[in-house]
Every structure is written in structure tokens, then in C-alpha cells.
Tab-separated table of C-alpha atoms in Angstrom:
chain	number	residue	atom	x	y	z
A	1	MET	CA	0.000	0.000	0.000
A	2	ALA	CA	2.651	2.481	-0.961
A	3	GLU	CA	0.647	4.172	-3.667
A	4	PRO	CA	-1.616	6.438	-1.650
A	5	VAL	CA	1.454	8.321	-0.535
A	6	GLU	CA	1.779	9.708	-4.014
A	7	ASP	CA	-1.588	11.278	-3.696
A	8	ILE	CA	-0.812	13.371	-0.664
A	9	PRO	CA	-0.938	16.987	-1.715
A	10	VAL	CA	1.856	17.945	0.677
A	11	GLU	CA	4.547	16.419	-1.456
A	12	GLU	CA	3.519	18.154	-4.638
A	13	PRO	CA	6.231	16.718	-6.799
A	14	GLU	CA	4.816	18.221	-9.964
A	15	ALA	CA	3.102	21.297	-8.705
A	16	GLU	CA	6.356	22.582	-7.267
A	17	VAL	CA	8.084	22.573	-10.592
A	18	GLU	CA	7.884	25.871	-12.385
A	19	VAL	CA	8.759	25.164	-15.971
A	20	PRO	CA	8.082	21.925	-17.832
A	21	LYS	CA	11.701	21.806	-18.969
A	22	LYS	CA	12.870	21.360	-15.426
A	23	SER	CA	10.417	18.599	-14.812
A	24	LYS	CA	11.713	16.603	-17.719
A	25	LYS	CA	15.157	16.530	-16.212
A	26	LYS	CA	13.689	15.449	-12.937
A	27	ASP	CA	11.677	12.703	-14.528
A	28	LYS	CA	14.586	11.175	-16.287
A	29	GLN	CA	16.045	10.260	-12.931
A	30	ASP	CA	12.985	8.378	-11.783
A	31	ARG	CA	11.707	7.209	-15.110
A	32	ALA	CA	11.294	3.742	-13.701
A	33	ASN	CA	8.175	4.977	-11.935
A	34	TYR	CA	6.133	5.361	-15.089
A	35	PRO	CA	3.317	4.797	-15.570
A	36	LEU	CA	2.302	6.460	-12.353
A	37	LYS	CA	-0.450	4.678	-10.565
A	38	VAL	CA	-3.171	7.088	-9.647
A	39	ASN	CA	-5.854	6.043	-7.241
A	40	TYR	CA	-9.343	7.194	-7.982
A	41	CYS	CA	-12.111	7.599	-5.476
A	42	GLY	CA	-14.664	4.816	-5.628
A	43	VAL	CA	-17.550	7.175	-4.994
A	44	CYS	CA	-16.952	10.012	-7.435
A	45	SER	CA	-14.212	8.533	-9.666
A	46	MET	CA	-11.958	11.573	-9.220
A	47	PRO	CA	-8.395	11.608	-7.903
A	48	PHE	CA	-8.681	11.942	-4.127
A	49	GLU	CA	-7.490	15.522	-3.996
A	50	TYR	CA	-10.439	16.709	-6.065
A	51	CYS	CA	-13.152	14.935	-4.061
A	52	GLU	CA	-13.734	18.029	-1.979
A	53	TYR	CA	-15.089	19.904	-4.975
A	54	LEU	CA	-17.979	17.548	-5.431
A	55	ALA	CA	-21.257	17.337	-3.592
A	56	ASP	CA	-20.684	13.936	-2.029
A	57	TYR	CA	-17.487	14.803	-0.186
A	58	ASP	CA	-18.679	13.155	3.018
A	59	LYS	CA	-19.366	9.935	1.205
A	60	CYS	CA	-15.912	10.087	-0.377
A	61	LYS	CA	-14.329	10.507	3.023
A	62	ARG	CA	-16.100	7.466	4.308
A	63	TRP	CA	-14.912	5.538	1.299
A	64	TRP	CA	-11.323	6.592	1.930
A	65	GLU	CA	-11.612	5.503	5.504
A	66	GLU	CA	-12.654	2.073	4.352
A	67	HIS	CA	-10.281	1.548	1.434
A	68	PHE	CA	-7.248	3.722	2.095
A	69	PRO	CA	-7.134	4.221	5.853
A	70	ASP	CA	-3.597	5.614	5.927
A	71	PHE	CA	-4.410	8.198	3.299
A	72	PHE	CA	-7.584	9.142	5.146
A	73	GLU	CA	-5.703	9.777	8.361
A	74	ARG	CA	-3.126	11.926	6.683
A	75	ALA	CA	-5.725	13.931	4.829
A	76	MET	CA	-7.570	14.612	8.053
A	77	LYS	CA	-4.371	15.757	9.740
A	78	ILE	CA	-3.588	18.170	6.955
A	79	GLY	CA	-7.084	19.550	7.142
A	80	ASP	CA	-6.611	20.259	10.859
A	81	GLY	CA	-3.099	21.592	10.565
A	82	VAL	CA	-3.587	24.294	8.002
A	83	ASP	CA	-5.644	27.220	9.189
A	84	GLY	CA	-6.071	28.609	5.711
A	85	GLU	CA	-8.304	25.719	4.809
A	86	GLY	CA	-10.797	26.773	7.449
A	87	ASP	CA	-11.774	30.100	5.958
A	88	ASP	CA	-11.616	28.912	2.388
A	89	PRO	CA	-15.356	28.220	2.101
A	90	LYS	CA	-16.135	31.844	2.862
A	91	LYS	CA	-13.845	33.071	0.142
A	92	ARG	CA	-15.373	30.655	-2.274
A	93	GLN	CA	-18.837	31.893	-1.508
A	94	LYS	CA	-17.864	35.409	-2.447
A	95	ARG	CA	-16.774	34.455	-5.897
A	96	GLY	CA	-20.249	33.274	-6.740
A	97	GLY	CA	-20.867	30.942	-9.580
A	98	ARG	CA	-22.238	27.502	-9.148
A	99	GLY	CA	-22.076	25.742	-5.826
A	100	VAL	CA	-20.616	22.334	-5.449
A	101	ILE	CA	-20.663	20.268	-8.572
A	102	LYS	CA	-22.673	17.122	-8.443
A	103	ALA	CA	-20.939	13.933	-9.310
A	104	LYS	CA	-22.591	12.037	-12.094
A	105	LYS	CA	-25.225	9.832	-10.664
A	106	GLN	CA	-24.917	6.128	-10.833
A	107	VAL	CA	-28.053	4.501	-12.057
A	108	GLU	CA	-29.993	2.924	-9.271
A	109	LYS	CA	-30.307	-0.786	-9.567
A	110	SER	CA	-33.782	-1.933	-10.327
A	111	LYS	CA	-35.205	-5.393	-10.009
A	112	ILE	CA	-34.600	-7.863	-12.752
A	113	SER	CA	-37.893	-9.350	-13.792
A	114	VAL	CA	-38.218	-12.626	-15.567
A	115	GLY	CA	-41.504	-13.517	-17.206
A	116	ARG	CA	-43.016	-15.969	-19.619
A	117	VAL	CA	-45.083	-14.946	-22.594
A	118	THR	CA	-47.322	-17.375	-24.439
A	119	ARG	CA	-46.748	-17.374	-28.150
A	120	ASN	CA	-49.317	-19.842	-29.436
A	121	LYS	CA	-50.923	-22.096	-26.840
A	122	LYS	CA	-47.999	-24.436	-26.382
A	123	LYS	CA	-45.003	-22.235	-27.204
A	124	PHE	CA	-43.406	-19.699	-24.921
A	125	VAL	CA	-40.802	-16.995	-24.884
A	126	THR	CA	-38.979	-15.850	-21.756
A	127	VAL	CA	-38.584	-12.110	-21.243
A	128	VAL	CA	-35.840	-10.685	-19.031
A	129	LYS	CA	-36.119	-7.023	-18.073
A	130	GLY	CA	-33.948	-4.611	-16.102
A	131	LEU	CA	-30.570	-6.185	-16.727
A	132	GLU	CA	-28.813	-3.065	-17.954
A	133	THR	CA	-29.054	-1.295	-14.599
A	134	HIS	CA	-26.801	-3.973	-13.164
A	135	GLY	CA	-24.041	-3.153	-15.584
A	136	VAL	CA	-24.677	-6.108	-17.828
A	137	SER	CA	-24.378	-5.594	-21.534
A	138	LEU	CA	-27.667	-6.702	-23.066
A	139	LYS	CA	-26.126	-7.791	-26.305
A	140	GLU	CA	-23.632	-10.045	-24.642
A	141	ALA	CA	-26.154	-11.457	-22.212
A	142	ALA	CA	-28.528	-12.318	-25.044
A	143	LYS	CA	-25.776	-14.156	-26.806
A	144	LEU	CA	-24.914	-16.023	-23.632
A	145	PHE	CA	-28.513	-17.109	-23.107
A	146	GLY	CA	-28.800	-18.260	-26.674
A	147	ARG	CA	-25.676	-20.300	-26.404
A	148	HIS	CA	-26.499	-21.716	-23.012
A	149	PHE	CA	-30.048	-22.786	-23.816
A	150	SER	CA	-29.311	-23.459	-27.481
A	151	CYS	CA	-32.187	-21.378	-28.732
A	152	GLY	CA	-32.883	-18.007	-30.290
A	153	SER	CA	-32.292	-15.003	-28.066
A	154	SER	CA	-32.468	-11.347	-28.955
A	155	VAL	CA	-32.488	-7.867	-27.524
A	156	SER	CA	-35.645	-5.892	-28.154
A	157	GLY	CA	-35.604	-2.441	-26.653
A	158	ASP	CA	-34.590	-2.765	-23.011
A	159	GLU	CA	-35.409	-6.431	-22.623
A	160	ILE	CA	-34.051	-9.755	-23.742
A	161	VAL	CA	-36.367	-12.247	-25.401
A	162	ILE	CA	-35.388	-15.900	-25.207
A	163	GLN	CA	-37.302	-18.363	-27.328
A	164	GLY	CA	-38.536	-21.124	-25.073
A	165	ASP	CA	-39.558	-21.428	-21.457
A	166	PHE	CA	-36.427	-20.904	-19.389
A	167	VAL	CA	-37.731	-18.880	-16.454
A	168	GLU	CA	-36.154	-21.031	-13.756
A	169	ASP	CA	-32.932	-21.685	-15.657
A	170	VAL	CA	-32.363	-18.030	-16.438
A	171	MET	CA	-32.579	-17.129	-12.776
A	172	VAL	CA	-29.985	-19.712	-11.839
A	173	LEU	CA	-27.717	-18.770	-14.730
A	174	LEU	CA	-27.808	-15.037	-13.957
A	175	VAL	CA	-26.722	-15.524	-10.370
A	176	GLU	CA	-24.012	-17.907	-11.440
A	177	LYS	CA	-22.591	-15.870	-14.307
A	178	TYR	CA	-22.723	-12.354	-12.924
A	179	PRO	CA	-21.270	-11.878	-9.453
A	180	GLU	CA	-22.931	-8.463	-9.157
A	181	ILE	CA	-26.419	-9.963	-9.324
A	182	GLU	CA	-27.906	-11.356	-6.140
A	183	GLU	CA	-30.654	-13.885	-6.006
A	184	ASP	CA	-32.935	-11.342	-4.342
A	185	ASP	CA	-32.595	-8.943	-7.262
A	186	ILE	CA	-34.445	-11.308	-9.525
A	187	GLU	CA	-38.191	-11.446	-9.575
A	188	ASP	CA	-40.426	-13.938	-11.269
A	189	ILE	CA	-43.346	-12.077	-12.750
A	190	GLY	CA	-44.945	-15.253	-14.024
A	191	LYS	CA	-47.179	-15.432	-17.047
A	192	GLN	CA	-47.377	-12.311	-19.130
A	193	LYS	CA	-49.499	-11.244	-22.014
A	194	ARG	CA	-48.154	-9.568	-25.067
B	1	MET	CA	-16.422	19.607	-25.621
B	2	PHE	CA	-17.470	16.712	-23.430
B	3	LYS	CA	-19.751	18.494	-21.019
B	4	LYS	CA	-22.922	16.886	-22.298
B	5	PHE	CA	-21.237	13.815	-23.666
B	6	VAL	CA	-22.779	10.452	-22.875
B	7	ALA	CA	-21.031	7.385	-24.194
B	8	LYS	CA	-24.278	5.633	-24.985
B	9	GLU	CA	-25.893	8.435	-26.933
B	10	ASN	CA	-23.048	10.242	-28.610
B	11	VAL	CA	-21.102	7.370	-30.073
B	12	SER	CA	-22.104	6.654	-33.619
B	13	GLY	CA	-19.766	3.803	-34.393
B	14	VAL	CA	-16.730	1.842	-33.343
B	15	THR	CA	-14.393	0.460	-35.960
B	16	GLN	CA	-11.112	-1.325	-35.822
B	17	MET	CA	-8.279	0.789	-37.153
B	18	LYS	CA	-6.171	-0.325	-40.076
B	19	SER	CA	-2.526	-0.852	-39.402
B	20	SER	CA	-1.590	1.815	-41.909
B	21	ALA	CA	-3.833	4.281	-40.099
B	22	ILE	CA	-2.296	3.287	-36.792
B	23	ARG	CA	1.157	3.933	-38.186
B	24	GLY	CA	0.096	7.388	-39.292
B	25	VAL	CA	-1.425	8.207	-35.923
B	26	ARG	CA	1.623	6.989	-34.073
B	27	ALA	CA	3.951	9.129	-36.147
B	28	LYS	CA	1.691	12.144	-35.728
B	29	LEU	CA	1.487	11.696	-31.981
B	30	ILE	CA	5.218	11.450	-31.533
B	31	GLU	CA	5.716	14.482	-33.710
B	32	ASP	CA	3.183	16.475	-31.684
B	33	TYR	CA	4.315	15.291	-28.276
B	34	PRO	CA	8.061	14.698	-28.084
B	35	GLY	CA	7.632	13.740	-24.423
B	36	LEU	CA	5.696	10.717	-25.579
B	37	GLU	CA	8.587	9.120	-27.388
B	38	GLU	CA	10.212	7.416	-24.460
B	39	PHE	CA	6.935	5.748	-23.509
B	40	GLN	CA	5.753	4.911	-26.995
B	41	ASP	CA	6.033	1.171	-26.573
B	42	VAL	CA	3.904	1.264	-23.429
B	43	ILE	CA	1.322	3.791	-24.541
B	44	LEU	CA	1.150	2.684	-28.147
B	45	PRO	CA	1.829	-1.043	-28.041
B	46	LYS	CA	2.127	-2.816	-31.350
B	47	LYS	CA	0.118	-5.887	-30.460
B	48	GLU	CA	-3.006	-4.296	-28.989
B	49	SER	CA	-6.144	-3.703	-31.011
B	50	TYR	CA	-6.802	-0.087	-31.907
B	51	ASN	CA	-10.370	1.080	-32.153
B	52	LEU	CA	-11.582	4.305	-33.638
B	53	VAL	CA	-14.678	5.544	-31.859
B	54	LYS	CA	-16.595	7.996	-33.949
B	55	CYS	CA	-18.865	10.310	-32.035
B	56	HIS	CA	-21.202	13.158	-32.800
B	57	GLU	CA	-19.788	16.539	-33.665
B	58	ARG	CA	-16.944	14.857	-35.524
B	59	ILE	CA	-15.183	13.775	-32.391
B	60	GLU	CA	-12.931	10.775	-32.794
B	61	ILE	CA	-11.565	8.804	-29.905
B	62	ILE	CA	-8.762	6.309	-30.273
B	63	ALA	CA	-9.092	3.411	-27.898
B	64	ILE	CA	-6.245	0.988	-27.386
B	65	GLY	CA	-7.257	-2.305	-25.858
B	66	GLY	CA	-10.688	-0.876	-25.073
B	67	GLU	CA	-9.338	2.087	-23.171
B	68	PRO	CA	-9.813	5.576	-24.605
B	69	VAL	CA	-6.380	7.094	-24.961
B	70	PHE	CA	-6.428	9.948	-27.460
B	71	PHE	CA	-9.156	12.039	-29.009
B	72	ARG	CA	-9.587	14.812	-31.493
B	73	GLN	CA	-12.246	16.886	-33.151
B	74	ARG	CA	-12.451	17.290	-36.906
B	75	ASP	CA	-8.889	17.477	-38.212
B	76	GLY	CA	-7.563	19.032	-35.041
B	77	PRO	CA	-4.586	17.792	-33.086
B	78	TYR	CA	-4.789	14.570	-31.108
B	79	MET	CA	-5.059	15.076	-27.371
B	80	PRO	CA	-4.467	12.565	-24.606
B	81	THR	CA	-7.286	11.721	-22.224
B	82	LEU	CA	-6.867	12.715	-18.595
B	83	ARG	CA	-6.541	9.156	-17.425
B	84	LEU	CA	-3.543	8.710	-19.706
B	85	LEU	CA	-2.134	12.058	-18.684
B	86	HIS	CA	-2.325	11.078	-15.035
B	87	LYS	CA	-0.181	8.074	-15.782
B	88	TYR	CA	2.359	9.979	-17.850
B	89	PRO	CA	2.213	13.600	-16.736
B	90	THR	CA	5.256	14.571	-18.765
B	91	ILE	CA	3.732	14.166	-22.196
B	92	LEU	CA	2.143	17.606	-22.123
B	93	PRO	CA	3.485	20.965	-20.997
B	94	TRP	CA	1.418	22.382	-18.187
B	95	GLN	CA	0.001	25.558	-16.759
B	96	GLN	CA	-1.073	25.985	-13.194
B	97	VAL	CA	-4.216	27.774	-12.077
B	98	ASP	CA	-4.869	29.180	-8.623
B	99	LYS	CA	-7.046	27.517	-6.034
B	100	GLY	CA	-10.085	29.685	-6.630
B	101	ALA	CA	-10.330	28.583	-10.219
B	102	ILE	CA	-10.445	24.857	-9.565
B	103	ARG	CA	-14.159	24.476	-9.063
B	104	PHE	CA	-14.983	26.539	-12.111
B	105	VAL	CA	-12.677	24.448	-14.216
B	106	LEU	CA	-14.253	21.314	-12.785
B	107	SER	CA	-17.645	22.475	-13.944
B	108	GLY	CA	-16.293	22.964	-17.449
B	109	ALA	CA	-15.468	26.672	-17.567
B	110	ASN	CA	-12.709	28.018	-19.782
B	111	ILE	CA	-9.668	29.293	-17.954
B	112	MET	CA	-9.604	33.049	-17.626
B	113	CYS	CA	-6.372	34.990	-17.715
B	114	PRO	CA	-6.471	36.246	-14.097
B	115	GLY	CA	-6.585	32.641	-12.895
B	116	LEU	CA	-3.282	32.071	-14.646
B	117	THR	CA	-1.458	35.225	-13.578
B	118	SER	CA	-2.354	35.460	-9.875
B	119	ALA	CA	-0.090	34.480	-6.999
B	120	GLY	CA	-1.074	30.822	-6.790
B	121	ALA	CA	-0.759	30.233	-10.505
B	122	LYS	CA	2.230	29.491	-12.653
B	123	LEU	CA	2.312	30.362	-16.288
B	124	ALA	CA	4.875	28.604	-18.407
B	125	PRO	CA	5.713	30.029	-21.811
B	126	ALA	CA	3.542	28.435	-24.456
B	127	GLU	CA	2.420	29.250	-27.966
B	128	GLU	CA	-1.071	30.125	-29.034
B	129	ASP	CA	-3.126	27.076	-30.091
B	130	SER	CA	-0.914	24.601	-28.264
B	131	ILE	CA	-2.340	21.858	-26.084
B	132	VAL	CA	-1.564	22.115	-22.397
B	133	ALA	CA	-2.379	20.215	-19.246
B	134	ILE	CA	-3.909	22.269	-16.488
B	135	MET	CA	-2.674	21.699	-12.979
B	136	ALA	CA	-3.948	23.385	-9.861
B	137	GLU	CA	-2.308	25.106	-6.934
B	138	GLY	CA	-1.533	22.538	-4.248
B	139	LYS	CA	-2.675	19.531	-6.292
B	140	THR	CA	-0.609	16.750	-7.769
B	141	HIS	CA	-2.752	15.675	-10.678
B	142	SER	CA	-3.906	17.653	-13.648
B	143	LEU	CA	-7.572	18.522	-13.733
B	144	SER	CA	-8.081	19.503	-17.308
B	145	ILE	CA	-6.671	19.600	-20.813
B	146	GLY	CA	-6.925	22.847	-22.678
B	147	LEU	CA	-6.057	24.748	-25.804
B	148	MET	CA	-4.134	28.005	-25.430
B	149	LYS	CA	-6.288	30.757	-26.869
B	150	LEU	CA	-3.567	33.348	-26.322
B	151	SER	CA	0.152	32.933	-26.009
B	152	SER	CA	1.601	33.127	-22.511
B	153	GLU	CA	2.924	36.633	-23.148
B	154	GLU	CA	-0.450	37.808	-24.328
B	155	ILE	CA	-2.093	36.343	-21.259
B	156	HIS	CA	0.232	38.440	-19.129
B	157	THR	CA	-0.386	41.644	-21.017
B	158	VAL	CA	-4.115	41.277	-21.646
B	159	ASN	CA	-4.965	39.620	-18.311
B	160	LYS	CA	-8.643	39.509	-19.139
B	161	GLY	CA	-11.055	37.045	-20.651
B	162	ILE	CA	-10.399	33.527	-21.852
B	163	GLY	CA	-6.780	32.403	-21.776
B	164	ILE	CA	-7.143	28.676	-22.229
B	165	GLU	CA	-10.097	26.875	-23.681
B	166	ASN	CA	-11.179	23.957	-21.535
B	167	ILE	CA	-11.462	20.887	-23.704
B	168	HIS	CA	-11.524	17.899	-21.410
B	169	TYR	CA	-11.822	18.078	-17.622
B	170	LEU	CA	-12.253	15.774	-14.671
B	171	ASN	CA	-15.750	14.393	-14.295
B	172	ASP	CA	-16.886	15.213	-17.820
B	173	GLY	CA	-18.371	12.792	-20.325
B	174	LEU	CA	-15.084	11.507	-21.676
B	175	TRP	CA	-13.746	10.993	-18.160
B	176	HIS	CA	-16.658	8.671	-17.441
B	177	MET	CA	-16.084	6.717	-20.604
B	178	THR	CA	-13.646	4.184	-19.248
B	179	GLN	CA	-14.154	1.154	-21.422
B	180	ILE	CA	-15.176	0.697	-25.011
B	181	LYS	CA	-16.921	-2.401	-26.095
């Protein structure tokens, strides 16, 4: 866990350098370090030092505490140590403009619903809805279903249509194949009408 | 450029690049960014698949191994994405803005001259129309990539209005486009 150290603003290896020319000389000495590994916040996807400019700063802090405890501690210490940080918000207010910027929202996960539609008395198709909110690519999933059940499977709009009655099997397969899908996320909506 | 960019809506097509096209791009990139040369085998590997992502408004993104790496609009110069720049900060020359400007830049604003000439900022000599990385006072990583609208000297003398056009910044549409399928 040596990486977070690079993210501590105090060191400022690049910001200190005045002219790019100088920096190039400096970099040649420690070229072995490239590519630099930059850690991004799991909440807002920004480098840690920019989290404070987004609306969910508190959430970010909690995330740091969980994933990079040593960085979190150091960041908190810096915040306490420097007095200038304290009156910054007031200055910012004066300059007007927009308030804190909202991080782009992650789509809320909805339930995956699996249903069966009667085609003609004795034939069925299985319809799977709501997969895309779980970060599953519909196109790839449709292909997987087709291959797995050896039948036709296609994407139509925001749902996947599988030719044949595979309601139970699809539920098992989804949980097995995609670690991000829990059994509770899937709902059997039973018989549907077109 | 990427303020209202959504990967799902604005991409019109992804195609695999021809090896001759790749060669051309590689030569162009190294010509434009001499700092890139020492990393060319890592950034521009020969074995990876290169995809050209065509987007609305004539934006083209080059993705290597599924990861967006360079982009350009119309026949403009190629520019690195911020994620690449974070890994290799030396490929672009940089300018530093003061603390007060950070949040404006993060919401997509162009960089005004006073933000580049004040006490917290550092202005390196650069030509008009050159591509620069924008760093911030007290921060280690760059927060934006911009196009110099004035030369550094002009910024000093004019000290008013737009100095650098903000092209790609943290948290914009391109930033959130991490993988290309």
C-alpha cells in the first residue's frame, strides 16, 4: 500500500516545478516509476485531492476511511493543521458561480424481472427485463442465453427475449454468471401477455 | 467539448483501425508530443487492437485495448485523455491555475487569464493554439486539458477574458467513458 502516498498533496512533486523543462530533467532520474499509478475515489471517480469539490465529499471521506485508511488519516491531519483551509469556504462563496458540482449519478439498480409470454398455446418466450441497470451488456447477455439454452435469443428495446420457457434456468444462470447480481434482485413475474 | 457527452448516446460507431492508419497516428502523436517518445512502446503497443470511436460533432476517440487514450475533433490535433495524462504527466506541458479557479474548471469553464497570472498560478511560456495540461495550486494531478487561446505573453499583457479553452476536464463525459466495447 505504498501508492496512496503519491496522492498526498503535501509532497507536490509536480506542482512545485515551475517550468516543464525542469520537470523533464527530474523525470529522467525516476523514469522507472512510469506509468504512475493514480488512485481514484470509488464514490466520485476523481483523484482523491479533487473529491472536496464535489457534492458527495462526506461519502468520499467514508470511502477513503474504508479503502485507504492511511491516506484518510493523513488527509484529516492536513485539514486540521492548516488554518487557511478553514476560511476557504467563505472566500469561495464570495466568488459566486455555481455551488458544489454534483458527481454524475450512478443509475440505481432496479429489479430484474423474468416472465413468460405465451406465443401460441404451447409455445413460450422468456422475457428478461432490467438487466442493464446492473451493468450487464444486453447484447452479450442475449448471446450467452442463446448459447447456453441453445435457442434463439435477442435484444428488443430494453429487454431480452429468449425463445422457449427458461424462467427457472435463467434465474440460476444469472446468479451464477454475474457476481454483481444477487438472487434477491431477480423477480419472477410469471405469465405475461403480449 | 465533453460536457454533455454520454457514451451511450453520442457514439455513432466503433471500428477497428487499419494498421496503416495506426502507423500514421503513431507518427503524428510522436511528432506532436516529443515527451511521448520514451513511452511509446507502453502507450502505443504494437500488439493491442486499436479502435476508432466515432462520435457526434466529428469527435474521434482512439481506444487501445478498449481504453480511450487519445481524441480529437475534426482534423484538429490529437489530445491525450486525462486518465492517460495522469499516468504519464510529462507528455504535455502544463500551466497551473490558482485555487479559486479549480471548481470553475471542474464544472467545465474556460480558464480566464487572471486565474493564470495570480499568486497561486504558474504560467509557463507556451504558444497560441498549443495543447496544455492544467494543474492546480496545491494539487498533484492535472484537472483539465486545454487549448491556449492566447500565447503566454499575451495572457500576461491582456490579463482579461479567456486564456485557455477547456477541452476535457475531470468528471466530464469523456472521463466517465472508461471502457469501449
